Amino acid sequence: MDRIKIIGGSRLSGQIPISGAKNAALPLLIASLLTDDRLTLKNVPNLADVNLLMRILRNHGVDLAVDGKRPGPKQHIGETFHLTARDIVDTTAPYELVSRMRASFWVLGPILARMHQTRVSLPGGCAIGTRPVDLHLEGLKALGADIEIENGYVVAKAPGGLVGNKVVFPKVSVGATHNVLLAAALAKGETVIENAAREPEIGDVAECLVKMGVEIEGIGSSTLRIQGRDRLEGAVHTVLPDRIETGTFAMAVAATGGDVTLTGTRADLLQNALDTLAKTGAEITTTPSSIKVTRNGADILPVSVETQPFPGFPTDLQAQFMALMTRATGTSVIRETIFENRFMHVQELVRLGAEISMHGDTATISGVGALHGAQVMATDLRASVSLVIAGLMADGETTINRVYHLDRGFEQLEQKLTACGAKIERVTGD
Ligand code: UD1
C-alpha cells in the first residue's frame, strides 16, 4: 500500500493549478444517464472516485470516450469525457460497486426517472458517521416512486414515470438535492425543491441540466423550481473548480508560510473559508480566476469555526483548518455540525504533537510551538490531507499510511506541492 513521506519545514511558493471539482464531476457524470444523446464534460479530474463511478456507469450502459492530454502540473487542463447512455442495459447498481463510494447512490433518481424502475445498493463511502439516505428516498417518493428496501437494496418503481411535486427537505443534504434534482429533470411537470442545498456543485449540475433542455429557476438559492422534460438533449459543460482543493492548498500555505497563487479557481466558491484564513493572519488577494495566499513570518492567530452548509464554513475543510490551528498562538474551538464522527484526524494530529481535547461535536485546540514528524494513518479523504498539512509544518519526517484515501479526491497532490518547494514523495509498495 502506498505511503507518503514528508520532510516538514519548507515554505511553499509558486503556482498551483486547481482541478475540476470532484463533487461536481460525480453528479455531472451521473447526469449522462438522463439522455440517449452525448454529454461532453470538460475539466474532469483524474481521481479514483471518478474512475470508480465510471465503472458503475459503464455497467448501466454508459459509453465513454476520453480526450485531453495533461501537459504537466503547471498547466492543468483536465480531461474531456464524452458520455453516451444510448440504452440503459442494466438498472441495478450492485453492492460491490456502490458500497465503495457513497455518491454512486445518486444514480437512483436518474435511472428511476428514465427507466421507471431501478435497484440500487445502499451506499458506503467515508466512515464519517451514519450517513442515512432517508431524505433521498422521501424526496423520490414525493415524485411518485414506490420504494422498498430488500436485502440491502433500494428497489424503486414508478410504472407511469415520475411526476413533479413539492419536495420540502427537513434538513439540508447535498446528495438528496442532487438525487431529486436529477430525477425531476425527467419527471412530468414542475418539481419545487425547498431547503435545497446551495453548494456550488448543485448549481453546476443545474446549469448543465439547463443546457440539456431543462428549465430551472432559483439556481444558487434554497428553492429550486424545475420543469421536467420527456427527453433531454446532449450538452457540453465544463466542471467548475474544486473549492475544497482550493481551500486545502490555501490552508497549506497559511500553515507553512510562503506565497502561492492558486490558478483556475474562484474566491466566491469558498469566501467563508478565505475570510476565516484571513483572520488567522494570512493575506489573501484575489482576481476573478485566481487566489494568492501569502504568509510571511506573521503568527498564526487562533480562530474558532463551526461547520455549516454552504455558504458557511465547509465540513470538507474542517480537518485541514484544524491542522493549521495546531500551530496557532492560542486556543481555538472547532465545532462540526454536519457529520457526527468527522474527527478521526484528531488522534493522528495528536501523534504529531498537537494538543486537542474533544467534547461531543467540539474540538478545542491549544496551539503548540512545534509539531514533530511521526508515522500516522489516513482515515478518510479530508482527514488524510489534514495530515499532509500537519506533516508540512512538522519538524523532521512524517509518514502517512493508507494514502489511497487521498487518491479518491486529490489530483496530483504530491506533484502540485513539490512544484512549490514541498519535500513530499510517494513511496509505492507493500
Ligand atoms: C456531500 C459531499 C461531501 C460533503 C457533504 C456535506 C459529495 C460527493 N460529497 O456528501 O464531500 O462533506 O456533502 O457538505 O458531494 N443526511 C440525512 N439523511 C439523508 C442524507 C443526509 O440525515 O438522506 C445527513 C447526513 O448524515 C449528514 C448531513 O445530512 O449529517 C449532510 O449530508 P449530505 O449533505 O447528504 O452529504 P453527502 O451528500 O453525503
PDB file of N, CA and C in Angstrom, residues 84-130:
ATOM      1  N   THR A  84     -22.135   8.674 -23.445  1.00  0.00           N
ATOM      2  CA  THR A  84     -23.407   8.419 -24.138  1.00  0.00           C
ATOM      3  C   THR A  84     -24.095   7.214 -23.498  1.00  0.00           C
ATOM      4  N   ALA A  85     -25.298   7.443 -23.006  1.00  0.00           N
ATOM      5  CA  ALA A  85     -26.093   6.352 -22.426  1.00  0.00           C
ATOM      6  C   ALA A  85     -27.235   6.062 -23.384  1.00  0.00           C
ATOM      7  N   ARG A  86     -26.876   5.525 -24.560  1.00  0.00           N
ATOM      8  CA  ARG A  86     -27.913   5.297 -25.588  1.00  0.00           C
ATOM      9  C   ARG A  86     -28.993   4.385 -25.028  1.00  0.00           C
ATOM     10  N   ASP A  87     -28.569   3.266 -24.435  1.00  0.00           N
ATOM     11  CA  ASP A  87     -29.520   2.371 -23.763  1.00  0.00           C
ATOM     12  C   ASP A  87     -29.033   2.133 -22.357  1.00  0.00           C
ATOM     13  N   ILE A  88     -29.954   2.101 -21.417  1.00  0.00           N
ATOM     14  CA  ILE A  88     -29.582   1.662 -20.063  1.00  0.00           C
ATOM     15  C   ILE A  88     -29.756   0.140 -20.087  1.00  0.00           C
ATOM     16  N   VAL A  89     -28.640  -0.569 -20.065  1.00  0.00           N
ATOM     17  CA  VAL A  89     -28.734  -2.024 -20.250  1.00  0.00           C
ATOM     18  C   VAL A  89     -28.957  -2.764 -18.933  1.00  0.00           C
ATOM     19  N   ASP A  90     -28.644  -2.099 -17.830  1.00  0.00           N
ATOM     20  CA  ASP A  90     -28.814  -2.749 -16.529  1.00  0.00           C
ATOM     21  C   ASP A  90     -29.265  -1.679 -15.537  1.00  0.00           C
ATOM     22  N   THR A  91     -30.406  -1.900 -14.898  1.00  0.00           N
ATOM     23  CA  THR A  91     -30.924  -0.875 -13.975  1.00  0.00           C
ATOM     24  C   THR A  91     -30.515  -1.157 -12.527  1.00  0.00           C
ATOM     25  N   THR A  92     -29.654  -2.170 -12.318  1.00  0.00           N
ATOM     26  CA  THR A  92     -29.204  -2.481 -10.954  1.00  0.00           C
ATOM     27  C   THR A  92     -27.815  -1.910 -10.712  1.00  0.00           C
ATOM     28  N   ALA A  93     -27.646  -1.208  -9.589  1.00  0.00           N
ATOM     29  CA  ALA A  93     -26.318  -0.748  -9.180  1.00  0.00           C
ATOM     30  C   ALA A  93     -25.891  -1.644  -8.017  1.00  0.00           C
ATOM     31  N   PRO A  94     -24.908  -2.522  -8.260  1.00  0.00           N
ATOM     32  CA  PRO A  94     -24.639  -3.599  -7.305  1.00  0.00           C
ATOM     33  C   PRO A  94     -23.838  -3.161  -6.074  1.00  0.00           C
ATOM     34  N   TYR A  95     -24.013  -3.921  -5.019  1.00  0.00           N
ATOM     35  CA  TYR A  95     -23.344  -3.661  -3.743  1.00  0.00           C
ATOM     36  C   TYR A  95     -21.833  -3.523  -3.908  1.00  0.00           C
ATOM     37  N   GLU A  96     -21.214  -4.414  -4.694  1.00  0.00           N
ATOM     38  CA  GLU A  96     -19.751  -4.450  -4.825  1.00  0.00           C
ATOM     39  C   GLU A  96     -19.215  -3.086  -5.268  1.00  0.00           C
ATOM     40  N   LEU A  97     -19.991  -2.360  -6.053  1.00  0.00           N
ATOM     41  CA  LEU A  97     -19.521  -1.065  -6.552  1.00  0.00           C
ATOM     42  C   LEU A  97     -20.040   0.090  -5.684  1.00  0.00           C
ATOM     43  N   VAL A  98     -21.330   0.091  -5.387  1.00  0.00           N
ATOM     44  CA  VAL A  98     -21.926   1.234  -4.662  1.00  0.00           C
ATOM     45  C   VAL A  98     -21.369   1.333  -3.237  1.00  0.00           C
ATOM     46  N   SER A  99     -21.049   0.196  -2.627  1.00  0.00           N
ATOM     47  CA  SER A  99     -20.592   0.231  -1.236  1.00  0.00           C
ATOM     48  C   SER A  99     -19.237   0.930  -1.121  1.00  0.00           C
ATOM     49  N   ARG A 100     -18.544   1.107  -2.235  1.00  0.00           N
ATOM     50  CA  ARG A 100     -17.218   1.733  -2.159  1.00  0.00           C
ATOM     51  C   ARG A 100     -17.256   3.246  -2.305  1.00  0.00           C
ATOM     52  N   MET A 101     -18.371   3.783  -2.710  1.00  0.00           N
ATOM     53  CA  MET A 101     -18.445   5.241  -2.852  1.00  0.00           C
ATOM     54  C   MET A 101     -19.886   5.708  -2.743  1.00  0.00           C
ATOM     55  N   ARG A 102     -20.120   6.539  -1.749  1.00  0.00           N
ATOM     56  CA  ARG A 102     -21.479   6.945  -1.447  1.00  0.00           C
ATOM     57  C   ARG A 102     -22.170   7.673  -2.611  1.00  0.00           C
ATOM     58  N   ALA A 103     -21.420   8.508  -3.324  1.00  0.00           N
ATOM     59  CA  ALA A 103     -22.061   9.319  -4.366  1.00  0.00           C
ATOM     60  C   ALA A 103     -22.661   8.453  -5.469  1.00  0.00           C
ATOM     61  N   SER A 104     -22.199   7.190  -5.592  1.00  0.00           N
ATOM     62  CA  SER A 104     -22.757   6.353  -6.652  1.00  0.00           C
ATOM     63  C   SER A 104     -24.238   6.046  -6.387  1.00  0.00           C
ATOM     64  N   PHE A 105     -24.673   6.250  -5.146  1.00  0.00           N
ATOM     65  CA  PHE A 105     -26.084   6.055  -4.813  1.00  0.00           C
ATOM     66  C   PHE A 105     -26.969   7.042  -5.589  1.00  0.00           C
ATOM     67  N   TRP A 106     -26.358   8.131  -6.057  1.00  0.00           N
ATOM     68  CA  TRP A 106     -27.134   9.162  -6.766  1.00  0.00           C
ATOM     69  C   TRP A 106     -27.585   8.721  -8.144  1.00  0.00           C
ATOM     70  N   VAL A 107     -27.200   7.514  -8.596  1.00  0.00           N
ATOM     71  CA  VAL A 107     -27.755   7.002  -9.862  1.00  0.00           C
ATOM     72  C   VAL A 107     -29.233   6.648  -9.678  1.00  0.00           C
ATOM     73  N   LEU A 108     -29.650   6.517  -8.421  1.00  0.00           N
ATOM     74  CA  LEU A 108     -31.024   6.087  -8.127  1.00  0.00           C
ATOM     75  C   LEU A 108     -32.054   6.968  -8.843  1.00  0.00           C
ATOM     76  N   GLY A 109     -32.009   8.266  -8.608  1.00  0.00           N
ATOM     77  CA  GLY A 109     -33.010   9.184  -9.175  1.00  0.00           C
ATOM     78  C   GLY A 109     -33.017   9.162 -10.697  1.00  0.00           C
ATOM     79  N   PRO A 110     -31.860   9.355 -11.347  1.00  0.00           N
ATOM     80  CA  PRO A 110     -31.861   9.386 -12.812  1.00  0.00           C
ATOM     81  C   PRO A 110     -32.306   8.079 -13.468  1.00  0.00           C
ATOM     82  N   ILE A 111     -31.850   6.927 -12.948  1.00  0.00           N
ATOM     83  CA  ILE A 111     -32.264   5.666 -13.603  1.00  0.00           C
ATOM     84  C   ILE A 111     -33.764   5.453 -13.405  1.00  0.00           C
ATOM     85  N   LEU A 112     -34.231   5.757 -12.202  1.00  0.00           N
ATOM     86  CA  LEU A 112     -35.665   5.615 -11.940  1.00  0.00           C
ATOM     87  C   LEU A 112     -36.453   6.524 -12.882  1.00  0.00           C
ATOM     88  N   ALA A 113     -35.991   7.760 -13.044  1.00  0.00           N
ATOM     89  CA  ALA A 113     -36.722   8.714 -13.890  1.00  0.00           C
ATOM     90  C   ALA A 113     -36.748   8.243 -15.345  1.00  0.00           C
ATOM     91  N   ARG A 114     -35.639   7.680 -15.801  1.00  0.00           N
ATOM     92  CA  ARG A 114     -35.587   7.294 -17.233  1.00  0.00           C
ATOM     93  C   ARG A 114     -36.202   5.919 -17.488  1.00  0.00           C
ATOM     94  N   MET A 115     -35.947   4.968 -16.574  1.00  0.00           N
ATOM     95  CA  MET A 115     -36.359   3.585 -16.840  1.00  0.00           C
ATOM     96  C   MET A 115     -37.599   3.164 -16.042  1.00  0.00           C
ATOM     97  N   HIS A 116     -38.050   4.028 -15.135  1.00  0.00           N
ATOM     98  CA  HIS A 116     -39.242   3.790 -14.311  1.00  0.00           C
ATOM     99  C   HIS A 116     -39.039   2.673 -13.285  1.00  0.00           C
ATOM    100  N   GLN A 117     -37.848   2.176 -13.179  1.00  0.00           N
ATOM    101  CA  GLN A 117     -37.547   1.196 -12.123  1.00  0.00           C
ATOM    102  C   GLN A 117     -36.039   1.093 -11.952  1.00  0.00           C
ATOM    103  N   THR A 118     -35.605   0.764 -10.743  1.00  0.00           N
ATOM    104  CA  THR A 118     -34.175   0.545 -10.500  1.00  0.00           C
ATOM    105  C   THR A 118     -33.974  -0.187  -9.173  1.00  0.00           C
ATOM    106  N   ARG A 119     -32.791  -0.781  -9.050  1.00  0.00           N
ATOM    107  CA  ARG A 119     -32.387  -1.433  -7.792  1.00  0.00           C
ATOM    108  C   ARG A 119     -30.999  -0.919  -7.492  1.00  0.00           C
ATOM    109  N   VAL A 120     -30.840  -0.214  -6.395  1.00  0.00           N
ATOM    110  CA  VAL A 120     -29.535   0.367  -6.075  1.00  0.00           C
ATOM    111  C   VAL A 120     -29.149  -0.055  -4.666  1.00  0.00           C
ATOM    112  N   SER A 121     -27.938  -0.569  -4.526  1.00  0.00           N
ATOM    113  CA  SER A 121     -27.478  -0.991  -3.200  1.00  0.00           C
ATOM    114  C   SER A 121     -27.418   0.202  -2.261  1.00  0.00           C
ATOM    115  N   LEU A 122     -27.713  -0.022  -0.996  1.00  0.00           N
ATOM    116  CA  LEU A 122     -27.489   1.041  -0.005  1.00  0.00           C
ATOM    117  C   LEU A 122     -25.991   1.355   0.003  1.00  0.00           C
ATOM    118  N   PRO A 123     -25.629   2.623   0.226  1.00  0.00           N
ATOM    119  CA  PRO A 123     -24.237   3.060  -0.036  1.00  0.00           C
ATOM    120  C   PRO A 123     -23.239   2.798   1.078  1.00  0.00           C
ATOM    121  N   GLY A 124     -21.966   3.039   0.732  1.00  0.00           N
ATOM    122  CA  GLY A 124     -20.882   3.035   1.721  1.00  0.00           C
ATOM    123  C   GLY A 124     -20.283   4.419   1.739  1.00  0.00           C
ATOM    124  N   GLY A 125     -18.956   4.535   1.516  1.00  0.00           N
ATOM    125  CA  GLY A 125     -18.324   5.854   1.488  1.00  0.00           C
ATOM    126  C   GLY A 125     -17.475   6.072   2.712  1.00  0.00           C
ATOM    127  N   CYS A 126     -17.024   7.292   2.913  1.00  0.00           N
ATOM    128  CA  CYS A 126     -16.150   7.613   4.049  1.00  0.00           C
ATOM    129  C   CYS A 126     -16.821   7.228   5.364  1.00  0.00           C
ATOM    130  N   ALA A 127     -16.015   6.744   6.294  1.00  0.00           N
ATOM    131  CA  ALA A 127     -16.556   6.354   7.602  1.00  0.00           C
ATOM    132  C   ALA A 127     -16.683   7.582   8.501  1.00  0.00           C
ATOM    133  N   ILE A 128     -17.601   8.472   8.161  1.00  0.00           N
ATOM    134  CA  ILE A 128     -17.698   9.707   8.958  1.00  0.00           C
ATOM    135  C   ILE A 128     -19.100   9.883   9.503  1.00  0.00           C
ATOM    136  N   GLY A 129     -19.592   8.844  10.157  1.00  0.00           N
ATOM    137  CA  GLY A 129     -20.924   8.964  10.748  1.00  0.00           C
ATOM    138  C   GLY A 129     -21.885   8.021  10.056  1.00  0.00           C
ATOM    139  N   THR A 130     -23.136   8.059  10.477  1.00  0.00           N
ATOM    140  CA  THR A 130     -24.080   7.053   9.980  1.00  0.00           C
ATOM    141  C   THR A 130     -24.532   7.321   8.544  1.00  0.00           C
TER     142      THR A 130
END
